[in-house]
N, C-alpha and C. Protein backbone atom coordinates (compact mmCIF):
# COMPACT_ATOMS: atom_id res chain seq x y z
N MET A 1 82.36 89.36 143.73
CA MET A 1 81.90 90.33 144.68
C MET A 1 82.82 90.29 145.90
N VAL A 2 83.18 91.45 146.37
CA VAL A 2 84.06 91.54 147.54
C VAL A 2 83.24 91.98 148.74
N SER A 3 83.84 91.84 149.90
CA SER A 3 83.16 92.24 151.12
C SER A 3 83.10 93.76 151.22
N LYS A 4 82.21 94.24 152.06
CA LYS A 4 82.02 95.68 152.23
C LYS A 4 83.30 96.38 152.72
N PRO A 5 84.04 95.80 153.70
CA PRO A 5 85.27 96.48 154.12
C PRO A 5 86.31 96.61 152.99
N VAL A 6 86.39 95.62 152.12
CA VAL A 6 87.34 95.69 151.01
C VAL A 6 86.91 96.77 150.02
N ALA A 7 85.62 96.83 149.71
CA ALA A 7 85.11 97.86 148.80
C ALA A 7 85.31 99.26 149.40
N ASN A 8 85.07 99.39 150.70
CA ASN A 8 85.29 100.68 151.36
C ASN A 8 86.77 101.05 151.37
N SER A 9 87.64 100.07 151.55
CA SER A 9 89.08 100.32 151.53
C SER A 9 89.53 100.81 150.16
N MET A 10 89.00 100.18 149.12
CA MET A 10 89.34 100.62 147.77
C MET A 10 88.90 102.06 147.53
N LEU A 11 87.70 102.39 147.99
CA LEU A 11 87.20 103.76 147.85
C LEU A 11 88.09 104.74 148.60
N LEU A 12 88.42 104.41 149.84
CA LEU A 12 89.27 105.28 150.65
C LEU A 12 90.65 105.46 150.01
N LEU A 13 91.23 104.39 149.51
CA LEU A 13 92.55 104.47 148.88
C LEU A 13 92.52 105.30 147.60
N ARG A 14 91.43 105.21 146.85
CA ARG A 14 91.31 106.05 145.65
C ARG A 14 91.19 107.53 146.03
N ILE A 15 90.47 107.81 147.11
CA ILE A 15 90.35 109.20 147.58
C ILE A 15 91.71 109.71 148.05
N VAL A 16 92.46 108.88 148.76
CA VAL A 16 93.80 109.27 149.22
C VAL A 16 94.71 109.55 148.02
N ALA A 17 94.66 108.68 147.02
CA ALA A 17 95.48 108.88 145.82
C ALA A 17 95.10 110.17 145.10
N LEU A 18 93.80 110.45 145.02
CA LEU A 18 93.34 111.68 144.38
C LEU A 18 93.83 112.90 145.14
N ALA A 19 93.68 112.88 146.46
CA ALA A 19 94.11 114.02 147.28
C ALA A 19 95.62 114.22 147.20
N ALA A 20 96.37 113.14 147.27
CA ALA A 20 97.83 113.24 147.21
C ALA A 20 98.29 113.76 145.84
N SER A 21 97.63 113.33 144.80
CA SER A 21 97.97 113.83 143.46
C SER A 21 97.68 115.31 143.34
N ALA A 22 96.54 115.74 143.86
CA ALA A 22 96.18 117.16 143.81
C ALA A 22 97.16 118.02 144.61
N VAL A 23 97.53 117.54 145.78
CA VAL A 23 98.48 118.29 146.61
C VAL A 23 99.84 118.37 145.93
N THR A 24 100.26 117.29 145.28
CA THR A 24 101.54 117.30 144.57
C THR A 24 101.53 118.33 143.45
N VAL A 25 100.45 118.36 142.68
CA VAL A 25 100.35 119.35 141.60
C VAL A 25 100.40 120.76 142.18
N ALA A 26 99.66 120.98 143.26
CA ALA A 26 99.64 122.32 143.86
C ALA A 26 101.01 122.72 144.39
N LEU A 27 101.69 121.79 145.06
CA LEU A 27 103.02 122.11 145.61
C LEU A 27 104.03 122.42 144.51
N LEU A 28 104.04 121.60 143.49
CA LEU A 28 105.02 121.83 142.43
C LEU A 28 104.68 123.05 141.59
N ALA A 29 103.40 123.25 141.30
CA ALA A 29 103.02 124.41 140.49
C ALA A 29 103.32 125.72 141.20
N SER A 30 103.30 125.71 142.51
CA SER A 30 103.60 126.93 143.26
C SER A 30 105.06 127.00 143.70
N ASN A 31 105.88 126.09 143.22
CA ASN A 31 107.30 126.07 143.60
C ASN A 31 108.08 127.05 142.74
N LYS A 32 108.12 128.29 143.21
CA LYS A 32 108.83 129.36 142.52
C LYS A 32 109.63 130.13 143.56
N VAL A 33 110.87 130.43 143.24
CA VAL A 33 111.68 131.24 144.14
C VAL A 33 112.31 132.38 143.35
N LYS A 34 112.61 133.45 144.07
CA LYS A 34 113.23 134.62 143.44
C LYS A 34 114.51 134.93 144.21
N PHE A 35 115.58 135.12 143.47
CA PHE A 35 116.87 135.41 144.07
C PHE A 35 117.04 136.90 144.26
N ASP A 36 118.08 137.28 145.00
CA ASP A 36 118.34 138.70 145.31
C ASP A 36 118.58 139.54 144.05
N ASP A 37 119.15 138.91 143.02
CA ASP A 37 119.43 139.67 141.80
C ASP A 37 118.24 139.76 140.86
N GLY A 38 117.08 139.21 141.28
CA GLY A 38 115.86 139.31 140.49
C GLY A 38 115.56 138.10 139.60
N THR A 39 116.52 137.18 139.49
CA THR A 39 116.25 135.99 138.68
C THR A 39 115.31 135.06 139.42
N LYS A 40 114.59 134.26 138.63
CA LYS A 40 113.59 133.36 139.21
C LYS A 40 113.92 131.93 138.84
N LEU A 41 113.53 131.03 139.71
CA LEU A 41 113.64 129.60 139.46
C LEU A 41 112.26 129.01 139.68
N ARG A 42 111.74 128.33 138.65
CA ARG A 42 110.40 127.76 138.71
C ARG A 42 110.45 126.27 138.42
N PHE A 43 109.40 125.57 138.77
CA PHE A 43 109.37 124.14 138.50
C PHE A 43 109.43 123.86 137.01
N GLN A 44 108.92 124.77 136.18
CA GLN A 44 108.91 124.57 134.73
C GLN A 44 110.33 124.54 134.15
N ASP A 45 111.28 125.04 134.90
CA ASP A 45 112.66 125.05 134.42
C ASP A 45 113.28 123.65 134.41
N PHE A 46 112.62 122.68 135.01
CA PHE A 46 113.11 121.31 135.09
C PHE A 46 112.11 120.38 134.42
N ASN A 47 112.54 119.68 133.39
CA ASN A 47 111.67 118.74 132.71
C ASN A 47 111.17 117.65 133.67
N SER A 48 111.98 117.28 134.61
CA SER A 48 111.60 116.23 135.56
C SER A 48 110.42 116.67 136.42
N TYR A 49 110.43 117.91 136.86
CA TYR A 49 109.30 118.41 137.65
C TYR A 49 108.04 118.52 136.80
N ARG A 50 108.22 118.92 135.54
CA ARG A 50 107.06 118.97 134.65
C ARG A 50 106.46 117.58 134.46
N TYR A 51 107.33 116.58 134.32
CA TYR A 51 106.87 115.20 134.19
C TYR A 51 106.12 114.78 135.45
N GLU A 52 106.64 115.13 136.59
CA GLU A 52 105.99 114.77 137.84
C GLU A 52 104.60 115.40 137.96
N VAL A 53 104.47 116.64 137.52
CA VAL A 53 103.17 117.31 137.54
C VAL A 53 102.20 116.62 136.59
N VAL A 54 102.66 116.26 135.40
CA VAL A 54 101.80 115.57 134.44
C VAL A 54 101.36 114.22 134.98
N VAL A 55 102.28 113.48 135.59
CA VAL A 55 101.95 112.18 136.17
C VAL A 55 100.90 112.34 137.26
N ALA A 56 101.09 113.32 138.14
CA ALA A 56 100.13 113.55 139.22
C ALA A 56 98.76 113.96 138.66
N ALA A 57 98.76 114.77 137.61
CA ALA A 57 97.50 115.19 137.00
C ALA A 57 96.78 114.01 136.34
N ILE A 58 97.52 113.16 135.65
CA ILE A 58 96.91 111.98 135.03
C ILE A 58 96.34 111.04 136.09
N ALA A 59 97.10 110.82 137.15
CA ALA A 59 96.62 109.95 138.23
C ALA A 59 95.38 110.55 138.90
N GLY A 60 95.37 111.86 139.09
CA GLY A 60 94.21 112.52 139.67
C GLY A 60 92.98 112.39 138.77
N ALA A 61 93.19 112.55 137.48
CA ALA A 61 92.08 112.41 136.54
C ALA A 61 91.54 110.98 136.53
N TYR A 62 92.43 110.01 136.57
CA TYR A 62 92.01 108.61 136.62
C TYR A 62 91.21 108.33 137.89
N CYS A 63 91.67 108.85 139.00
CA CYS A 63 90.95 108.65 140.26
C CYS A 63 89.58 109.33 140.23
N LEU A 64 89.50 110.49 139.59
CA LEU A 64 88.21 111.16 139.45
C LEU A 64 87.24 110.35 138.62
N VAL A 65 87.75 109.72 137.56
CA VAL A 65 86.91 108.88 136.73
C VAL A 65 86.44 107.65 137.51
N GLN A 66 87.31 107.08 138.30
CA GLN A 66 87.00 105.86 139.04
C GLN A 66 86.16 106.10 140.29
N LEU A 67 86.18 107.31 140.81
CA LEU A 67 85.51 107.59 142.09
C LEU A 67 84.01 107.28 142.10
N PRO A 68 83.23 107.71 141.12
CA PRO A 68 81.80 107.38 141.17
C PRO A 68 81.53 105.87 141.14
N PHE A 69 82.33 105.15 140.35
CA PHE A 69 82.15 103.70 140.29
C PHE A 69 82.53 103.04 141.61
N ALA A 70 83.59 103.54 142.23
CA ALA A 70 84.03 102.99 143.52
C ALA A 70 83.01 103.30 144.62
N MET A 71 82.43 104.51 144.58
CA MET A 71 81.41 104.84 145.58
C MET A 71 80.18 103.96 145.42
N TYR A 72 79.73 103.78 144.20
CA TYR A 72 78.57 102.92 143.96
C TYR A 72 78.86 101.49 144.41
N TYR A 73 80.04 101.01 144.10
CA TYR A 73 80.43 99.65 144.46
C TYR A 73 80.50 99.49 145.98
N ALA A 74 81.00 100.51 146.67
CA ALA A 74 81.11 100.44 148.13
C ALA A 74 79.73 100.49 148.80
N VAL A 75 78.82 101.27 148.25
CA VAL A 75 77.50 101.42 148.86
C VAL A 75 76.57 100.26 148.48
N GLN A 76 76.50 99.94 147.19
CA GLN A 76 75.54 98.94 146.71
C GLN A 76 76.07 97.51 146.70
N GLN A 77 77.38 97.35 146.82
CA GLN A 77 78.02 96.03 146.78
C GLN A 77 77.84 95.33 145.43
N LYS A 78 77.62 96.11 144.38
CA LYS A 78 77.56 95.56 143.04
C LYS A 78 78.04 96.63 142.06
N ARG A 79 78.41 96.20 140.90
CA ARG A 79 78.95 97.09 139.88
C ARG A 79 77.86 97.94 139.25
N LEU A 80 78.22 99.16 138.91
CA LEU A 80 77.29 100.06 138.23
C LEU A 80 76.99 99.55 136.83
N ILE A 81 78.01 99.10 136.14
CA ILE A 81 77.85 98.50 134.81
C ILE A 81 78.06 97.00 134.99
N ARG A 82 77.04 96.25 134.75
CA ARG A 82 77.07 94.82 135.04
C ARG A 82 77.64 94.01 133.87
N SER A 83 78.89 94.17 133.63
CA SER A 83 79.58 93.36 132.65
C SER A 83 81.00 93.14 133.17
N GLU A 84 81.81 92.51 132.40
CA GLU A 84 83.19 92.27 132.82
C GLU A 84 84.09 93.46 132.48
N PHE A 85 83.52 94.51 131.90
CA PHE A 85 84.33 95.65 131.50
C PHE A 85 84.97 96.36 132.70
N LEU A 86 84.18 96.67 133.73
CA LEU A 86 84.74 97.41 134.86
C LEU A 86 85.83 96.65 135.62
N PRO A 87 85.66 95.37 135.92
CA PRO A 87 86.78 94.68 136.58
C PRO A 87 88.05 94.67 135.72
N GLU A 88 87.89 94.52 134.40
CA GLU A 88 89.04 94.54 133.51
C GLU A 88 89.66 95.94 133.46
N PHE A 89 88.82 96.97 133.39
CA PHE A 89 89.32 98.34 133.38
C PHE A 89 90.04 98.66 134.67
N ASP A 90 89.47 98.24 135.80
CA ASP A 90 90.13 98.43 137.09
C ASP A 90 91.49 97.73 137.10
N PHE A 91 91.50 96.50 136.65
CA PHE A 91 92.73 95.71 136.68
C PHE A 91 93.84 96.39 135.90
N TYR A 92 93.59 96.68 134.63
CA TYR A 92 94.64 97.25 133.79
C TYR A 92 94.91 98.72 134.12
N GLY A 93 93.86 99.48 134.37
CA GLY A 93 94.04 100.89 134.69
C GLY A 93 94.81 101.10 135.98
N ASP A 94 94.48 100.34 137.00
CA ASP A 94 95.18 100.46 138.28
C ASP A 94 96.65 100.10 138.15
N LYS A 95 96.94 99.09 137.36
CA LYS A 95 98.34 98.69 137.14
C LYS A 95 99.12 99.80 136.44
N VAL A 96 98.54 100.31 135.36
CA VAL A 96 99.23 101.34 134.59
C VAL A 96 99.44 102.60 135.42
N ILE A 97 98.41 103.04 136.11
CA ILE A 97 98.52 104.27 136.89
C ILE A 97 99.51 104.11 138.04
N SER A 98 99.50 102.96 138.70
CA SER A 98 100.45 102.79 139.80
C SER A 98 101.89 102.76 139.29
N MET A 99 102.12 102.16 138.12
CA MET A 99 103.47 102.15 137.56
C MET A 99 103.91 103.56 137.12
N VAL A 100 102.99 104.29 136.52
CA VAL A 100 103.32 105.66 136.11
C VAL A 100 103.60 106.53 137.33
N LEU A 101 102.81 106.34 138.38
CA LEU A 101 103.07 107.09 139.62
C LEU A 101 104.45 106.74 140.19
N GLY A 102 104.81 105.48 140.10
CA GLY A 102 106.14 105.07 140.58
C GLY A 102 107.25 105.77 139.83
N THR A 103 107.10 105.93 138.51
CA THR A 103 108.13 106.64 137.75
C THR A 103 108.16 108.12 138.13
N GLY A 104 106.99 108.70 138.38
CA GLY A 104 106.94 110.10 138.79
C GLY A 104 107.64 110.33 140.12
N VAL A 105 107.43 109.42 141.05
CA VAL A 105 108.10 109.51 142.36
C VAL A 105 109.61 109.42 142.18
N GLY A 106 110.04 108.44 141.39
CA GLY A 106 111.48 108.27 141.17
C GLY A 106 112.13 109.48 140.53
N VAL A 107 111.47 110.03 139.54
CA VAL A 107 112.00 111.21 138.85
C VAL A 107 112.06 112.40 139.80
N GLY A 108 111.00 112.59 140.59
CA GLY A 108 110.96 113.72 141.51
C GLY A 108 112.05 113.66 142.56
N TYR A 109 112.21 112.47 143.15
CA TYR A 109 113.28 112.31 144.15
C TYR A 109 114.65 112.48 143.51
N ALA A 110 114.84 111.90 142.34
CA ALA A 110 116.15 111.96 141.69
C ALA A 110 116.58 113.39 141.42
N VAL A 111 115.72 114.16 140.79
CA VAL A 111 116.12 115.53 140.45
C VAL A 111 116.28 116.38 141.71
N SER A 112 115.40 116.21 142.68
CA SER A 112 115.48 117.02 143.89
C SER A 112 116.74 116.72 144.70
N LEU A 113 116.98 115.45 144.93
CA LEU A 113 118.14 115.07 145.75
C LEU A 113 119.46 115.35 145.03
N GLU A 114 119.52 115.05 143.74
CA GLU A 114 120.76 115.28 142.99
C GLU A 114 121.12 116.77 142.93
N PHE A 115 120.14 117.60 142.60
CA PHE A 115 120.45 119.02 142.50
C PHE A 115 120.71 119.63 143.88
N LYS A 116 119.98 119.19 144.89
CA LYS A 116 120.24 119.70 146.24
C LYS A 116 121.66 119.35 146.67
N ASN A 117 122.07 118.10 146.46
CA ASN A 117 123.44 117.70 146.80
C ASN A 117 124.47 118.43 145.96
N PHE A 118 124.18 118.62 144.67
CA PHE A 118 125.09 119.33 143.79
C PHE A 118 125.32 120.76 144.28
N PHE A 119 124.24 121.47 144.57
CA PHE A 119 124.39 122.85 145.01
C PHE A 119 124.99 122.93 146.41
N ASP A 120 124.69 121.98 147.29
CA ASP A 120 125.33 121.96 148.60
C ASP A 120 126.84 121.78 148.46
N ASP A 121 127.26 120.85 147.60
CA ASP A 121 128.69 120.64 147.37
C ASP A 121 129.33 121.88 146.75
N LEU A 122 128.62 122.51 145.82
CA LEU A 122 129.14 123.71 145.17
C LEU A 122 129.31 124.85 146.17
N PHE A 123 128.30 125.06 147.01
CA PHE A 123 128.39 126.12 148.00
C PHE A 123 129.43 125.80 149.08
N ASN A 124 129.55 124.55 149.47
CA ASN A 124 130.58 124.16 150.44
C ASN A 124 131.98 124.38 149.88
N ALA A 125 132.17 124.04 148.60
CA ALA A 125 133.47 124.23 147.97
C ALA A 125 133.83 125.71 147.87
N ALA A 126 132.81 126.55 147.70
CA ALA A 126 133.05 128.00 147.61
C ALA A 126 133.16 128.64 148.98
N GLY A 127 132.88 127.87 150.03
CA GLY A 127 132.97 128.41 151.39
C GLY A 127 131.78 129.27 151.77
N THR A 128 130.66 129.07 151.12
CA THR A 128 129.45 129.85 151.41
C THR A 128 128.79 129.30 152.66
N SER A 129 128.37 130.22 153.53
CA SER A 129 127.72 129.79 154.78
C SER A 129 126.32 129.26 154.49
N LYS A 130 125.82 128.47 155.43
CA LYS A 130 124.48 127.89 155.26
C LYS A 130 123.39 128.94 155.37
N LYS A 131 123.71 130.11 155.89
CA LYS A 131 122.71 131.18 156.03
C LYS A 131 122.69 132.13 154.84
N ASP A 132 123.51 131.86 153.85
CA ASP A 132 123.55 132.70 152.65
C ASP A 132 122.18 132.66 151.97
N PRO A 133 121.63 133.83 151.57
CA PRO A 133 120.30 133.86 150.96
C PRO A 133 120.18 133.02 149.67
N THR A 134 121.20 133.02 148.86
CA THR A 134 121.15 132.25 147.62
C THR A 134 121.12 130.75 147.92
N ARG A 135 121.95 130.35 148.87
CA ARG A 135 122.00 128.93 149.24
C ARG A 135 120.68 128.49 149.86
N SER A 136 120.13 129.28 150.75
CA SER A 136 118.87 128.90 151.39
C SER A 136 117.70 128.91 150.40
N THR A 137 117.78 129.78 149.37
CA THR A 137 116.75 129.79 148.34
C THR A 137 116.78 128.50 147.52
N TYR A 138 117.98 128.08 147.12
CA TYR A 138 118.10 126.80 146.40
C TYR A 138 117.62 125.65 147.28
N ASP A 139 118.03 125.67 148.55
CA ASP A 139 117.61 124.60 149.46
C ASP A 139 116.09 124.51 149.58
N SER A 140 115.45 125.65 149.76
CA SER A 140 114.00 125.63 149.93
C SER A 140 113.29 125.16 148.66
N PHE A 141 113.84 125.51 147.50
CA PHE A 141 113.24 125.07 146.24
C PHE A 141 113.30 123.54 146.11
N PHE A 142 114.46 122.97 146.37
CA PHE A 142 114.60 121.53 146.19
C PHE A 142 113.98 120.73 147.34
N ILE A 143 113.94 121.30 148.53
CA ILE A 143 113.24 120.63 149.63
C ILE A 143 111.75 120.55 149.34
N ARG A 144 111.21 121.59 148.75
CA ARG A 144 109.80 121.55 148.36
C ARG A 144 109.55 120.47 147.31
N GLY A 145 110.50 120.27 146.42
CA GLY A 145 110.41 119.19 145.45
C GLY A 145 110.44 117.82 146.13
N ILE A 146 111.25 117.68 147.15
CA ILE A 146 111.32 116.42 147.91
C ILE A 146 109.99 116.17 148.62
N ILE A 147 109.42 117.20 149.19
CA ILE A 147 108.13 117.06 149.88
C ILE A 147 107.04 116.66 148.89
N ALA A 148 107.03 117.30 147.73
CA ALA A 148 106.03 116.96 146.70
C ALA A 148 106.20 115.51 146.26
N SER A 149 107.42 115.06 146.10
CA SER A 149 107.67 113.66 145.71
C SER A 149 107.24 112.70 146.80
N SER A 150 107.40 113.09 148.05
CA SER A 150 106.97 112.25 149.16
C SER A 150 105.45 112.11 149.19
N ILE A 151 104.76 113.19 148.88
CA ILE A 151 103.30 113.13 148.83
C ILE A 151 102.85 112.29 147.64
N LEU A 152 103.56 112.40 146.52
CA LEU A 152 103.24 111.55 145.38
C LEU A 152 103.51 110.08 145.69
N LEU A 153 104.47 109.82 146.57
CA LEU A 153 104.74 108.45 147.01
C LEU A 153 103.52 107.88 147.74
N VAL A 154 102.82 108.70 148.49
CA VAL A 154 101.59 108.25 149.15
C VAL A 154 100.55 107.85 148.10
N ALA A 155 100.43 108.64 147.04
CA ALA A 155 99.50 108.30 145.96
C ALA A 155 99.91 106.99 145.31
N PHE A 156 101.20 106.82 145.07
CA PHE A 156 101.69 105.57 144.48
C PHE A 156 101.37 104.37 145.36
N LEU A 157 101.64 104.47 146.64
CA LEU A 157 101.38 103.34 147.55
C LEU A 157 99.89 103.03 147.61
N SER A 158 99.06 104.05 147.63
CA SER A 158 97.61 103.84 147.63
C SER A 158 97.16 103.11 146.37
N MET A 159 97.64 103.57 145.22
CA MET A 159 97.24 102.94 143.97
C MET A 159 97.84 101.54 143.83
N ALA A 160 99.01 101.31 144.39
CA ALA A 160 99.59 99.96 144.34
C ALA A 160 98.74 98.98 145.15
N ILE A 161 98.25 99.42 146.29
CA ILE A 161 97.37 98.57 147.10
C ILE A 161 96.05 98.33 146.37
N VAL A 162 95.50 99.38 145.77
CA VAL A 162 94.27 99.23 144.99
C VAL A 162 94.51 98.26 143.84
N SER A 163 95.68 98.34 143.22
CA SER A 163 96.02 97.44 142.12
C SER A 163 96.04 95.98 142.58
N ILE A 164 96.57 95.74 143.74
CA ILE A 164 96.59 94.38 144.29
C ILE A 164 95.17 93.89 144.55
N ILE A 165 94.35 94.76 145.13
CA ILE A 165 92.96 94.38 145.41
C ILE A 165 92.20 94.12 144.12
N SER A 166 92.42 94.96 143.10
CA SER A 166 91.72 94.74 141.83
C SER A 166 92.20 93.46 141.16
N SER A 167 93.44 93.07 141.40
CA SER A 167 93.92 91.78 140.88
C SER A 167 93.19 90.63 141.54
N ILE A 168 93.00 90.73 142.83
CA ILE A 168 92.26 89.70 143.56
C ILE A 168 90.82 89.64 143.06
N ASN A 169 90.21 90.81 142.87
CA ASN A 169 88.84 90.85 142.34
C ASN A 169 88.75 90.23 140.96
N ARG A 170 89.73 90.50 140.13
CA ARG A 170 89.71 89.97 138.76
C ARG A 170 89.85 88.46 138.76
N SER A 171 90.67 87.95 139.65
CA SER A 171 90.87 86.49 139.67
C SER A 171 89.60 85.77 140.14
N ARG A 172 88.74 86.48 140.84
CA ARG A 172 87.47 85.88 141.26
C ARG A 172 86.44 85.89 140.16
N SER A 173 86.58 86.83 139.21
CA SER A 173 85.64 86.89 138.09
C SER A 173 86.22 86.13 136.90
N LYS A 174 85.44 85.97 135.90
CA LYS A 174 85.90 85.23 134.72
C LYS A 174 86.98 85.99 133.96
N GLY A 175 86.72 87.24 133.67
CA GLY A 175 87.67 88.04 132.92
C GLY A 175 87.53 87.80 131.43
N ILE A 176 87.97 88.71 130.63
CA ILE A 176 87.87 88.64 129.19
C ILE A 176 88.85 87.63 128.61
N PHE A 177 90.05 87.56 129.15
CA PHE A 177 91.11 86.78 128.56
C PHE A 177 91.26 85.38 129.15
N LYS A 178 90.29 84.90 129.91
CA LYS A 178 90.39 83.56 130.51
C LYS A 178 89.75 82.54 129.63
């Protein structure tokens, strides 16, 4: 059993992770730009952005599943299901989700920064001004990807802290594999 502030912190961190995951999905799903010639660039055009959306959706779903249990634990100071299943599920689930979120953050930053730098170098080599509509459209698309990755980083950090706390909780209980 943990203290009330620790249980409340875990609840708050799960809510933060859920909100950050939802915002990331919304930002990336709405990341569409249209160029002057009528062509469009969407997040679906990049496998990395699709992966980031899937990671954020999985993390959000996991947080939704965990939220009622975390609320009960924070309010009642005891587990809803009185067995060793929930501490074990928290332990392994939090670890897996935080690691998956970490990969999503890395992928999002990598594709956004690499393509932004690539197009900046390409436009600079061609002598295109920074106010060119095509250049600013590419910039806004990839900057939005960077912002979405930064918000997903908040979800990752929240889940990493929750993972550490669930590790401490597990070491206090017997656990299945001890």
